């Protein structure tokens, strides 16, 4: 679709605002990402920014969406580089890309997965950020579904799952519109918790008390999770 001059200028300004906010985040930390600081960097007035983002919270949500897209694109690049029919290679690629992006973008990762900024996340809304967040989540979920379809692995039966957990899993499955056993949903969440937890502990420095090089520890976790999913993890490449 061809945009008119006014729309092109507006789109370019929104992109510049987002890039400026991200640069401030990386260089100075989350506290520096204010409308006044962004306006100063761009040679604008803070009130002028309200023509593009009605609130500081909405600006941050746009930055979050941009970061989720950046991370998701990195995951897709890793997946596309792996052999199409080698599920173990695709699993390793996605998990390693997630860890690599987190280490290369620590402050961005903290904004996405750490403590939310003051006032951020208080409004539940369907917007750019939530759409991009779903795109990120679907990357791992679709990989998991592909694995389940091609190489089904053992999962607990519904009756083996505690009632309070089973009800939550069923509600989560319904929200996603999935046709998967509850035991499969449970294993998916357990695997995500291990991956996310391992990467977050590394990025936030909470393994420094024991490890000077956490990468081999991460690879050990990756092998254990892969084997839990029935993958052949004997080839570490």
mmCIF file of C-alpha atoms in Angstrom:
data_model
loop_
_atom_site.group_PDB
_atom_site.id
_atom_site.type_symbol
_atom_site.label_atom_id
_atom_site.label_comp_id
_atom_site.label_asym_id
_atom_site.label_seq_id
_atom_site.Cartn_x
_atom_site.Cartn_y
_atom_site.Cartn_z
ATOM 1 C CA UNK A 1 0.000 0.000 0.000
ATOM 2 C CA UNK A 2 1.356 3.393 -1.019
ATOM 3 C CA UNK A 3 1.377 5.905 1.816
ATOM 4 C CA UNK A 4 0.870 9.613 1.324
ATOM 5 C CA UNK A 5 3.564 12.073 2.287
ATOM 6 C CA UNK A 6 1.960 12.857 5.652
ATOM 7 C CA UNK A 7 1.657 9.158 6.535
ATOM 8 C CA UNK A 8 5.275 8.530 5.525
ATOM 9 C CA UNK A 9 6.501 11.392 7.701
ATOM 10 C CA UNK A 10 4.428 10.155 10.637
ATOM 11 C CA UNK A 11 5.698 6.574 10.235
ATOM 12 C CA UNK A 12 9.307 7.797 10.036
ATOM 13 C CA UNK A 13 8.849 9.917 13.175
ATOM 14 C CA UNK A 14 7.354 6.995 15.112
ATOM 15 C CA UNK A 15 10.320 4.860 14.058
ATOM 16 C CA UNK A 16 12.761 7.553 15.190
ATOM 17 C CA UNK A 17 10.987 7.899 18.547
ATOM 18 C CA UNK A 18 11.136 4.132 19.068
ATOM 19 C CA UNK A 19 14.813 3.926 18.088
ATOM 20 C CA UNK A 20 15.655 6.852 20.381
ATOM 21 C CA UNK A 21 13.832 5.236 23.294
ATOM 22 C CA UNK A 22 15.686 1.980 22.720
ATOM 23 C CA UNK A 23 19.047 3.753 22.505
ATOM 24 C CA UNK A 24 18.388 5.478 25.820
ATOM 25 C CA UNK A 25 17.380 2.148 27.328
ATOM 26 C CA UNK A 26 20.619 0.488 26.205
ATOM 27 C CA UNK A 27 22.943 3.368 27.043
ATOM 28 C CA UNK A 28 21.483 4.622 30.311
ATOM 29 C CA UNK A 29 18.943 2.102 31.590
ATOM 30 C CA UNK A 30 15.178 2.007 31.872
ATOM 31 C CA UNK A 31 14.989 5.081 34.120
ATOM 32 C CA UNK A 32 16.301 7.210 31.245
ATOM 33 C CA UNK A 33 13.415 6.330 28.930
ATOM 34 C CA UNK A 34 11.234 9.378 29.564
ATOM 35 C CA UNK A 35 9.244 11.531 27.156
ATOM 36 C CA UNK A 36 11.336 14.558 28.112
ATOM 37 C CA UNK A 37 14.630 12.739 27.423
ATOM 38 C CA UNK A 38 13.392 11.360 24.102
ATOM 39 C CA UNK A 39 12.140 14.774 23.022
ATOM 40 C CA UNK A 40 15.473 16.371 23.969
ATOM 41 C CA UNK A 41 17.400 13.779 21.927
ATOM 42 C CA UNK A 42 15.165 14.408 18.904
ATOM 43 C CA UNK A 43 15.073 18.195 19.181
ATOM 44 C CA UNK A 44 11.348 18.183 19.922
ATOM 45 C CA UNK A 45 9.210 19.283 22.832
ATOM 46 C CA UNK A 46 7.722 16.658 25.131
ATOM 47 C CA UNK A 47 4.133 17.768 24.347
ATOM 48 C CA UNK A 48 4.854 17.234 20.646
ATOM 49 C CA UNK A 49 5.439 13.528 21.312
ATOM 50 C CA UNK A 50 1.843 13.191 22.467
ATOM 51 C CA UNK A 51 0.770 13.564 18.843
ATOM 52 C CA UNK A 52 2.375 10.170 18.260
ATOM 53 C CA UNK A 53 1.945 8.419 21.613
ATOM 54 C CA UNK A 54 -0.841 9.545 23.974
ATOM 55 C CA UNK A 55 1.073 8.410 27.074
ATOM 56 C CA UNK A 56 4.460 7.296 28.322
ATOM 57 C CA UNK A 57 2.995 3.835 28.888
ATOM 58 C CA UNK A 58 1.877 3.497 25.291
ATOM 59 C CA UNK A 59 5.296 4.568 24.056
ATOM 60 C CA UNK A 60 6.905 1.881 26.219
ATOM 61 C CA UNK A 61 4.449 -0.696 24.911
ATOM 62 C CA UNK A 62 5.490 0.194 21.379
ATOM 63 C CA UNK A 63 9.152 -0.231 22.331
ATOM 64 C CA UNK A 64 8.306 -3.601 23.894
ATOM 65 C CA UNK A 65 6.581 -4.688 20.688
ATOM 66 C CA UNK A 66 9.606 -3.645 18.642
ATOM 67 C CA UNK A 67 11.897 -5.638 20.945
ATOM 68 C CA UNK A 68 9.681 -8.722 20.762
ATOM 69 C CA UNK A 69 9.822 -8.534 16.964
ATOM 70 C CA UNK A 70 13.610 -8.237 17.049
ATOM 71 C CA UNK A 71 13.881 -11.276 19.307
ATOM 72 C CA UNK A 72 11.376 -13.281 17.264
ATOM 73 C CA UNK A 73 13.196 -12.501 14.032
ATOM 74 C CA UNK A 74 16.406 -13.812 15.604
ATOM 75 C CA UNK A 75 14.632 -17.038 16.603
ATOM 76 C CA UNK A 76 13.256 -17.483 13.090
ATOM 77 C CA UNK A 77 16.705 -16.935 11.584
ATOM 78 C CA UNK A 78 18.113 -19.680 13.795
ATOM 79 C CA UNK A 79 15.270 -22.047 12.951
ATOM 80 C CA UNK A 80 15.602 -21.450 9.217
ATOM 81 C CA UNK A 81 19.323 -22.213 9.399
ATOM 82 C CA UNK A 82 18.651 -25.635 10.958
ATOM 83 C CA UNK A 83 17.896 -28.678 8.766
ATOM 84 C CA UNK A 84 14.145 -28.791 8.131
ATOM 85 C CA UNK A 85 13.607 -32.370 9.307
ATOM 86 C CA UNK A 86 16.101 -32.381 12.204
ATOM 87 C CA UNK A 87 13.906 -31.556 15.200
ATOM 88 C CA UNK A 88 16.810 -31.749 17.663
ATOM 89 C CA UNK A 89 18.747 -29.193 15.614
ATOM 90 C CA UNK A 90 15.712 -26.889 15.444
ATOM 91 C CA UNK A 91 15.151 -27.207 19.186
ATOM 92 C CA UNK A 92 18.803 -26.360 19.929
ATOM 93 C CA UNK A 93 18.766 -23.484 17.451
ATOM 94 C CA UNK A 94 15.702 -21.800 18.972
ATOM 95 C CA UNK A 95 16.941 -22.176 22.550
ATOM 96 C CA UNK A 96 20.461 -21.017 21.760
ATOM 97 C CA UNK A 97 19.215 -18.013 19.785
ATOM 98 C CA UNK A 98 17.029 -17.038 22.744
ATOM 99 C CA UNK A 99 20.041 -17.172 25.062
ATOM 100 C CA UNK A 100 22.329 -15.352 22.613
ATOM 101 C CA UNK A 101 19.837 -12.522 22.080
ATOM 102 C CA UNK A 102 19.380 -12.177 25.834
ATOM 103 C CA UNK A 103 23.133 -11.846 26.417
ATOM 104 C CA UNK A 104 23.592 -9.452 23.497
ATOM 105 C CA UNK A 105 20.648 -7.287 24.599
ATOM 106 C CA UNK A 106 20.665 -7.466 28.395
ATOM 107 C CA UNK A 107 18.767 -4.256 29.086
ATOM 108 C CA UNK A 108 16.215 -4.998 26.380
ATOM 109 C CA UNK A 109 15.781 -8.487 27.816
ATOM 110 C CA UNK A 110 15.260 -7.004 31.269
ATOM 111 C CA UNK A 111 12.495 -4.774 29.906
ATOM 112 C CA UNK A 112 10.746 -7.764 28.326
ATOM 113 C CA UNK A 113 11.261 -10.376 31.035
ATOM 114 C CA UNK A 114 12.413 -8.585 34.166
ATOM 115 C CA UNK A 115 10.683 -6.180 36.539
ATOM 116 C CA UNK A 116 8.203 -4.002 34.605
ATOM 117 C CA UNK A 117 8.793 -0.262 34.550
ATOM 118 C CA UNK A 118 6.644 1.795 36.959
ATOM 119 C CA UNK A 119 3.155 2.161 35.531
ATOM 120 C CA UNK A 120 3.829 -0.257 32.712
ATOM 121 C CA UNK A 121 1.583 -3.235 32.144
ATOM 122 C CA UNK A 122 -1.312 -1.875 34.180
ATOM 123 C CA UNK A 123 -3.547 -1.607 31.119
ATOM 124 C CA UNK A 124 -4.673 -4.872 29.559
ATOM 125 C CA UNK A 125 -5.140 -4.060 25.907
ATOM 126 C CA UNK A 126 -4.902 -5.471 22.442
ATOM 127 C CA UNK A 127 -2.202 -3.456 20.750
ATOM 128 C CA UNK A 128 1.133 -3.638 18.966
ATOM 129 C CA UNK A 129 2.933 -4.967 22.051
ATOM 130 C CA UNK A 130 0.478 -7.784 22.751
ATOM 131 C CA UNK A 131 0.422 -8.779 19.079
ATOM 132 C CA UNK A 132 4.233 -8.935 18.946
ATOM 133 C CA UNK A 133 4.349 -10.806 22.270
ATOM 134 C CA UNK A 134 2.014 -13.459 20.876
ATOM 135 C CA UNK A 135 4.183 -13.769 17.776
ATOM 136 C CA UNK A 136 7.169 -14.466 20.020
ATOM 137 C CA UNK A 137 5.270 -17.015 22.123
ATOM 138 C CA UNK A 138 3.918 -18.799 19.062
ATOM 139 C CA UNK A 139 7.449 -19.366 17.795
ATOM 140 C CA UNK A 140 8.196 -21.799 20.638
ATOM 141 C CA UNK A 141 4.643 -23.138 20.798
ATOM 142 C CA UNK A 142 4.547 -23.971 17.086
ATOM 143 C CA UNK A 143 7.950 -25.644 17.328
ATOM 144 C CA UNK A 144 6.611 -27.696 20.230
ATOM 145 C CA UNK A 145 3.484 -28.638 18.259
ATOM 146 C CA UNK A 146 5.622 -29.688 15.307
ATOM 147 C CA UNK A 147 7.717 -31.867 17.590
ATOM 148 C CA UNK A 148 4.604 -33.436 19.122
ATOM 149 C CA UNK A 149 3.151 -34.148 15.666
ATOM 150 C CA UNK A 150 6.344 -35.695 14.280
ATOM 151 C CA UNK A 151 7.828 -37.362 17.376
ATOM 152 C CA UNK A 152 5.205 -37.772 20.124
ATOM 153 C CA UNK A 153 6.818 -38.104 23.542
ATOM 154 C CA UNK A 154 5.416 -39.533 26.791
ATOM 155 C CA UNK A 155 3.189 -37.143 28.748
ATOM 156 C CA UNK A 156 1.167 -37.656 31.939
ATOM 157 C CA UNK A 157 -2.477 -38.617 31.588
ATOM 158 C CA UNK A 158 -5.087 -36.080 32.705
ATOM 159 C CA UNK A 159 -5.855 -38.135 35.827
ATOM 160 C CA UNK A 160 -2.193 -37.974 36.865
ATOM 161 C CA UNK A 161 -2.190 -34.158 36.979
ATOM 162 C CA UNK A 162 -3.243 -32.463 40.233
ATOM 163 C CA UNK A 163 -6.749 -31.018 40.032
ATOM 164 C CA UNK A 164 -5.753 -27.389 40.626
ATOM 165 C CA UNK A 165 -3.042 -27.605 37.963
ATOM 166 C CA UNK A 166 -5.265 -29.484 35.513
ATOM 167 C CA UNK A 167 -7.958 -26.797 35.652
ATOM 168 C CA UNK A 168 -5.457 -24.053 34.892
ATOM 169 C CA UNK A 169 -3.942 -26.035 32.034
ATOM 170 C CA UNK A 170 -7.394 -26.603 30.547
ATOM 171 C CA UNK A 171 -8.179 -22.874 30.727
ATOM 172 C CA UNK A 172 -4.833 -22.023 29.141
ATOM 173 C CA UNK A 173 -5.419 -24.571 26.353
ATOM 174 C CA UNK A 174 -8.866 -23.106 25.685
ATOM 175 C CA UNK A 175 -7.486 -19.566 25.464
ATOM 176 C CA UNK A 176 -4.939 -20.695 22.895
ATOM 177 C CA UNK A 177 -7.449 -22.797 20.982
ATOM 178 C CA UNK A 178 -5.131 -25.807 20.962
ATOM 179 C CA UNK A 179 -5.980 -29.447 20.336
ATOM 180 C CA UNK A 180 -3.322 -30.992 22.573
ATOM 181 C CA UNK A 181 -3.497 -33.286 25.610
ATOM 182 C CA UNK A 182 -3.258 -31.472 28.915
ATOM 183 C CA UNK A 183 -0.134 -33.482 29.700
ATOM 184 C CA UNK A 184 1.461 -32.038 26.576
ATOM 185 C CA UNK A 185 0.596 -28.491 27.688
ATOM 186 C CA UNK A 186 2.115 -29.283 31.075
ATOM 187 C CA UNK A 187 5.387 -30.488 29.541
ATOM 188 C CA UNK A 188 5.521 -27.425 27.294
ATOM 189 C CA UNK A 189 5.244 -25.095 30.289
ATOM 190 C CA UNK A 190 7.783 -27.104 32.276
ATOM 191 C CA UNK A 191 10.275 -26.848 29.408
ATOM 192 C CA UNK A 192 9.667 -23.123 28.999
ATOM 193 C CA UNK A 193 10.168 -22.532 32.722
ATOM 194 C CA UNK A 194 13.539 -24.293 32.576
ATOM 195 C CA UNK A 195 14.692 -22.398 29.487
ATOM 196 C CA UNK A 196 13.472 -19.007 30.628
ATOM 197 C CA UNK A 197 14.724 -19.557 34.163
ATOM 198 C CA UNK A 198 18.177 -20.660 33.054
ATOM 199 C CA UNK A 199 18.624 -17.701 30.693
ATOM 200 C CA UNK A 200 17.279 -15.156 33.182
ATOM 201 C CA UNK A 201 19.537 -16.394 35.977
ATOM 202 C CA UNK A 202 22.512 -15.994 33.660
ATOM 203 C CA UNK A 203 21.592 -12.585 32.269
ATOM 204 C CA UNK A 204 20.787 -11.104 35.671
ATOM 205 C CA UNK A 205 24.019 -12.443 37.182
ATOM 206 C CA UNK A 206 22.403 -14.858 39.636
ATOM 207 C CA UNK A 207 24.715 -17.747 38.723
ATOM 208 C CA UNK A 208 27.917 -15.791 39.250
ATOM 209 C CA UNK A 209 28.197 -17.106 42.812
ATOM 210 C CA UNK A 210 28.904 -20.588 41.443
ATOM 211 C CA UNK A 211 29.829 -20.419 37.762
ATOM 212 C CA UNK A 212 32.440 -18.417 35.900
ATOM 213 C CA UNK A 213 31.263 -19.826 32.546
ATOM 214 C CA UNK A 214 27.569 -20.780 32.566
ATOM 215 C CA UNK A 215 27.420 -21.892 28.928
ATOM 216 C CA UNK A 216 28.308 -25.580 29.593
ATOM 217 C CA UNK A 217 25.674 -25.564 32.361
ATOM 218 C CA UNK A 218 23.127 -24.193 29.889
ATOM 219 C CA UNK A 219 24.061 -26.885 27.360
ATOM 220 C CA UNK A 220 23.582 -29.553 30.043
ATOM 221 C CA UNK A 221 20.098 -28.205 30.737
ATOM 222 C CA UNK A 222 19.371 -28.133 27.006
ATOM 223 C CA UNK A 223 20.381 -31.762 26.625
ATOM 224 C CA UNK A 224 18.217 -32.835 29.571
ATOM 225 C CA UNK A 225 15.167 -30.985 28.269
ATOM 226 C CA UNK A 226 15.705 -32.317 24.752
ATOM 227 C CA UNK A 227 15.942 -35.871 26.011
ATOM 228 C CA UNK A 228 12.739 -35.324 28.023
ATOM 229 C CA UNK A 229 11.116 -34.502 24.673
ATOM 230 C CA UNK A 230 12.460 -37.666 23.083
ATOM 231 C CA UNK A 231 15.049 -35.893 20.956
ATOM 232 C CA UNK A 232 18.400 -37.398 20.033
ATOM 233 C CA UNK A 233 20.800 -34.957 21.706
ATOM 234 C CA UNK A 234 23.981 -36.970 21.111
ATOM 235 C CA UNK A 235 25.107 -34.535 18.395
ATOM 236 C CA UNK A 236 25.785 -31.235 20.180
ATOM 237 C CA UNK A 237 26.326 -29.220 16.961
#
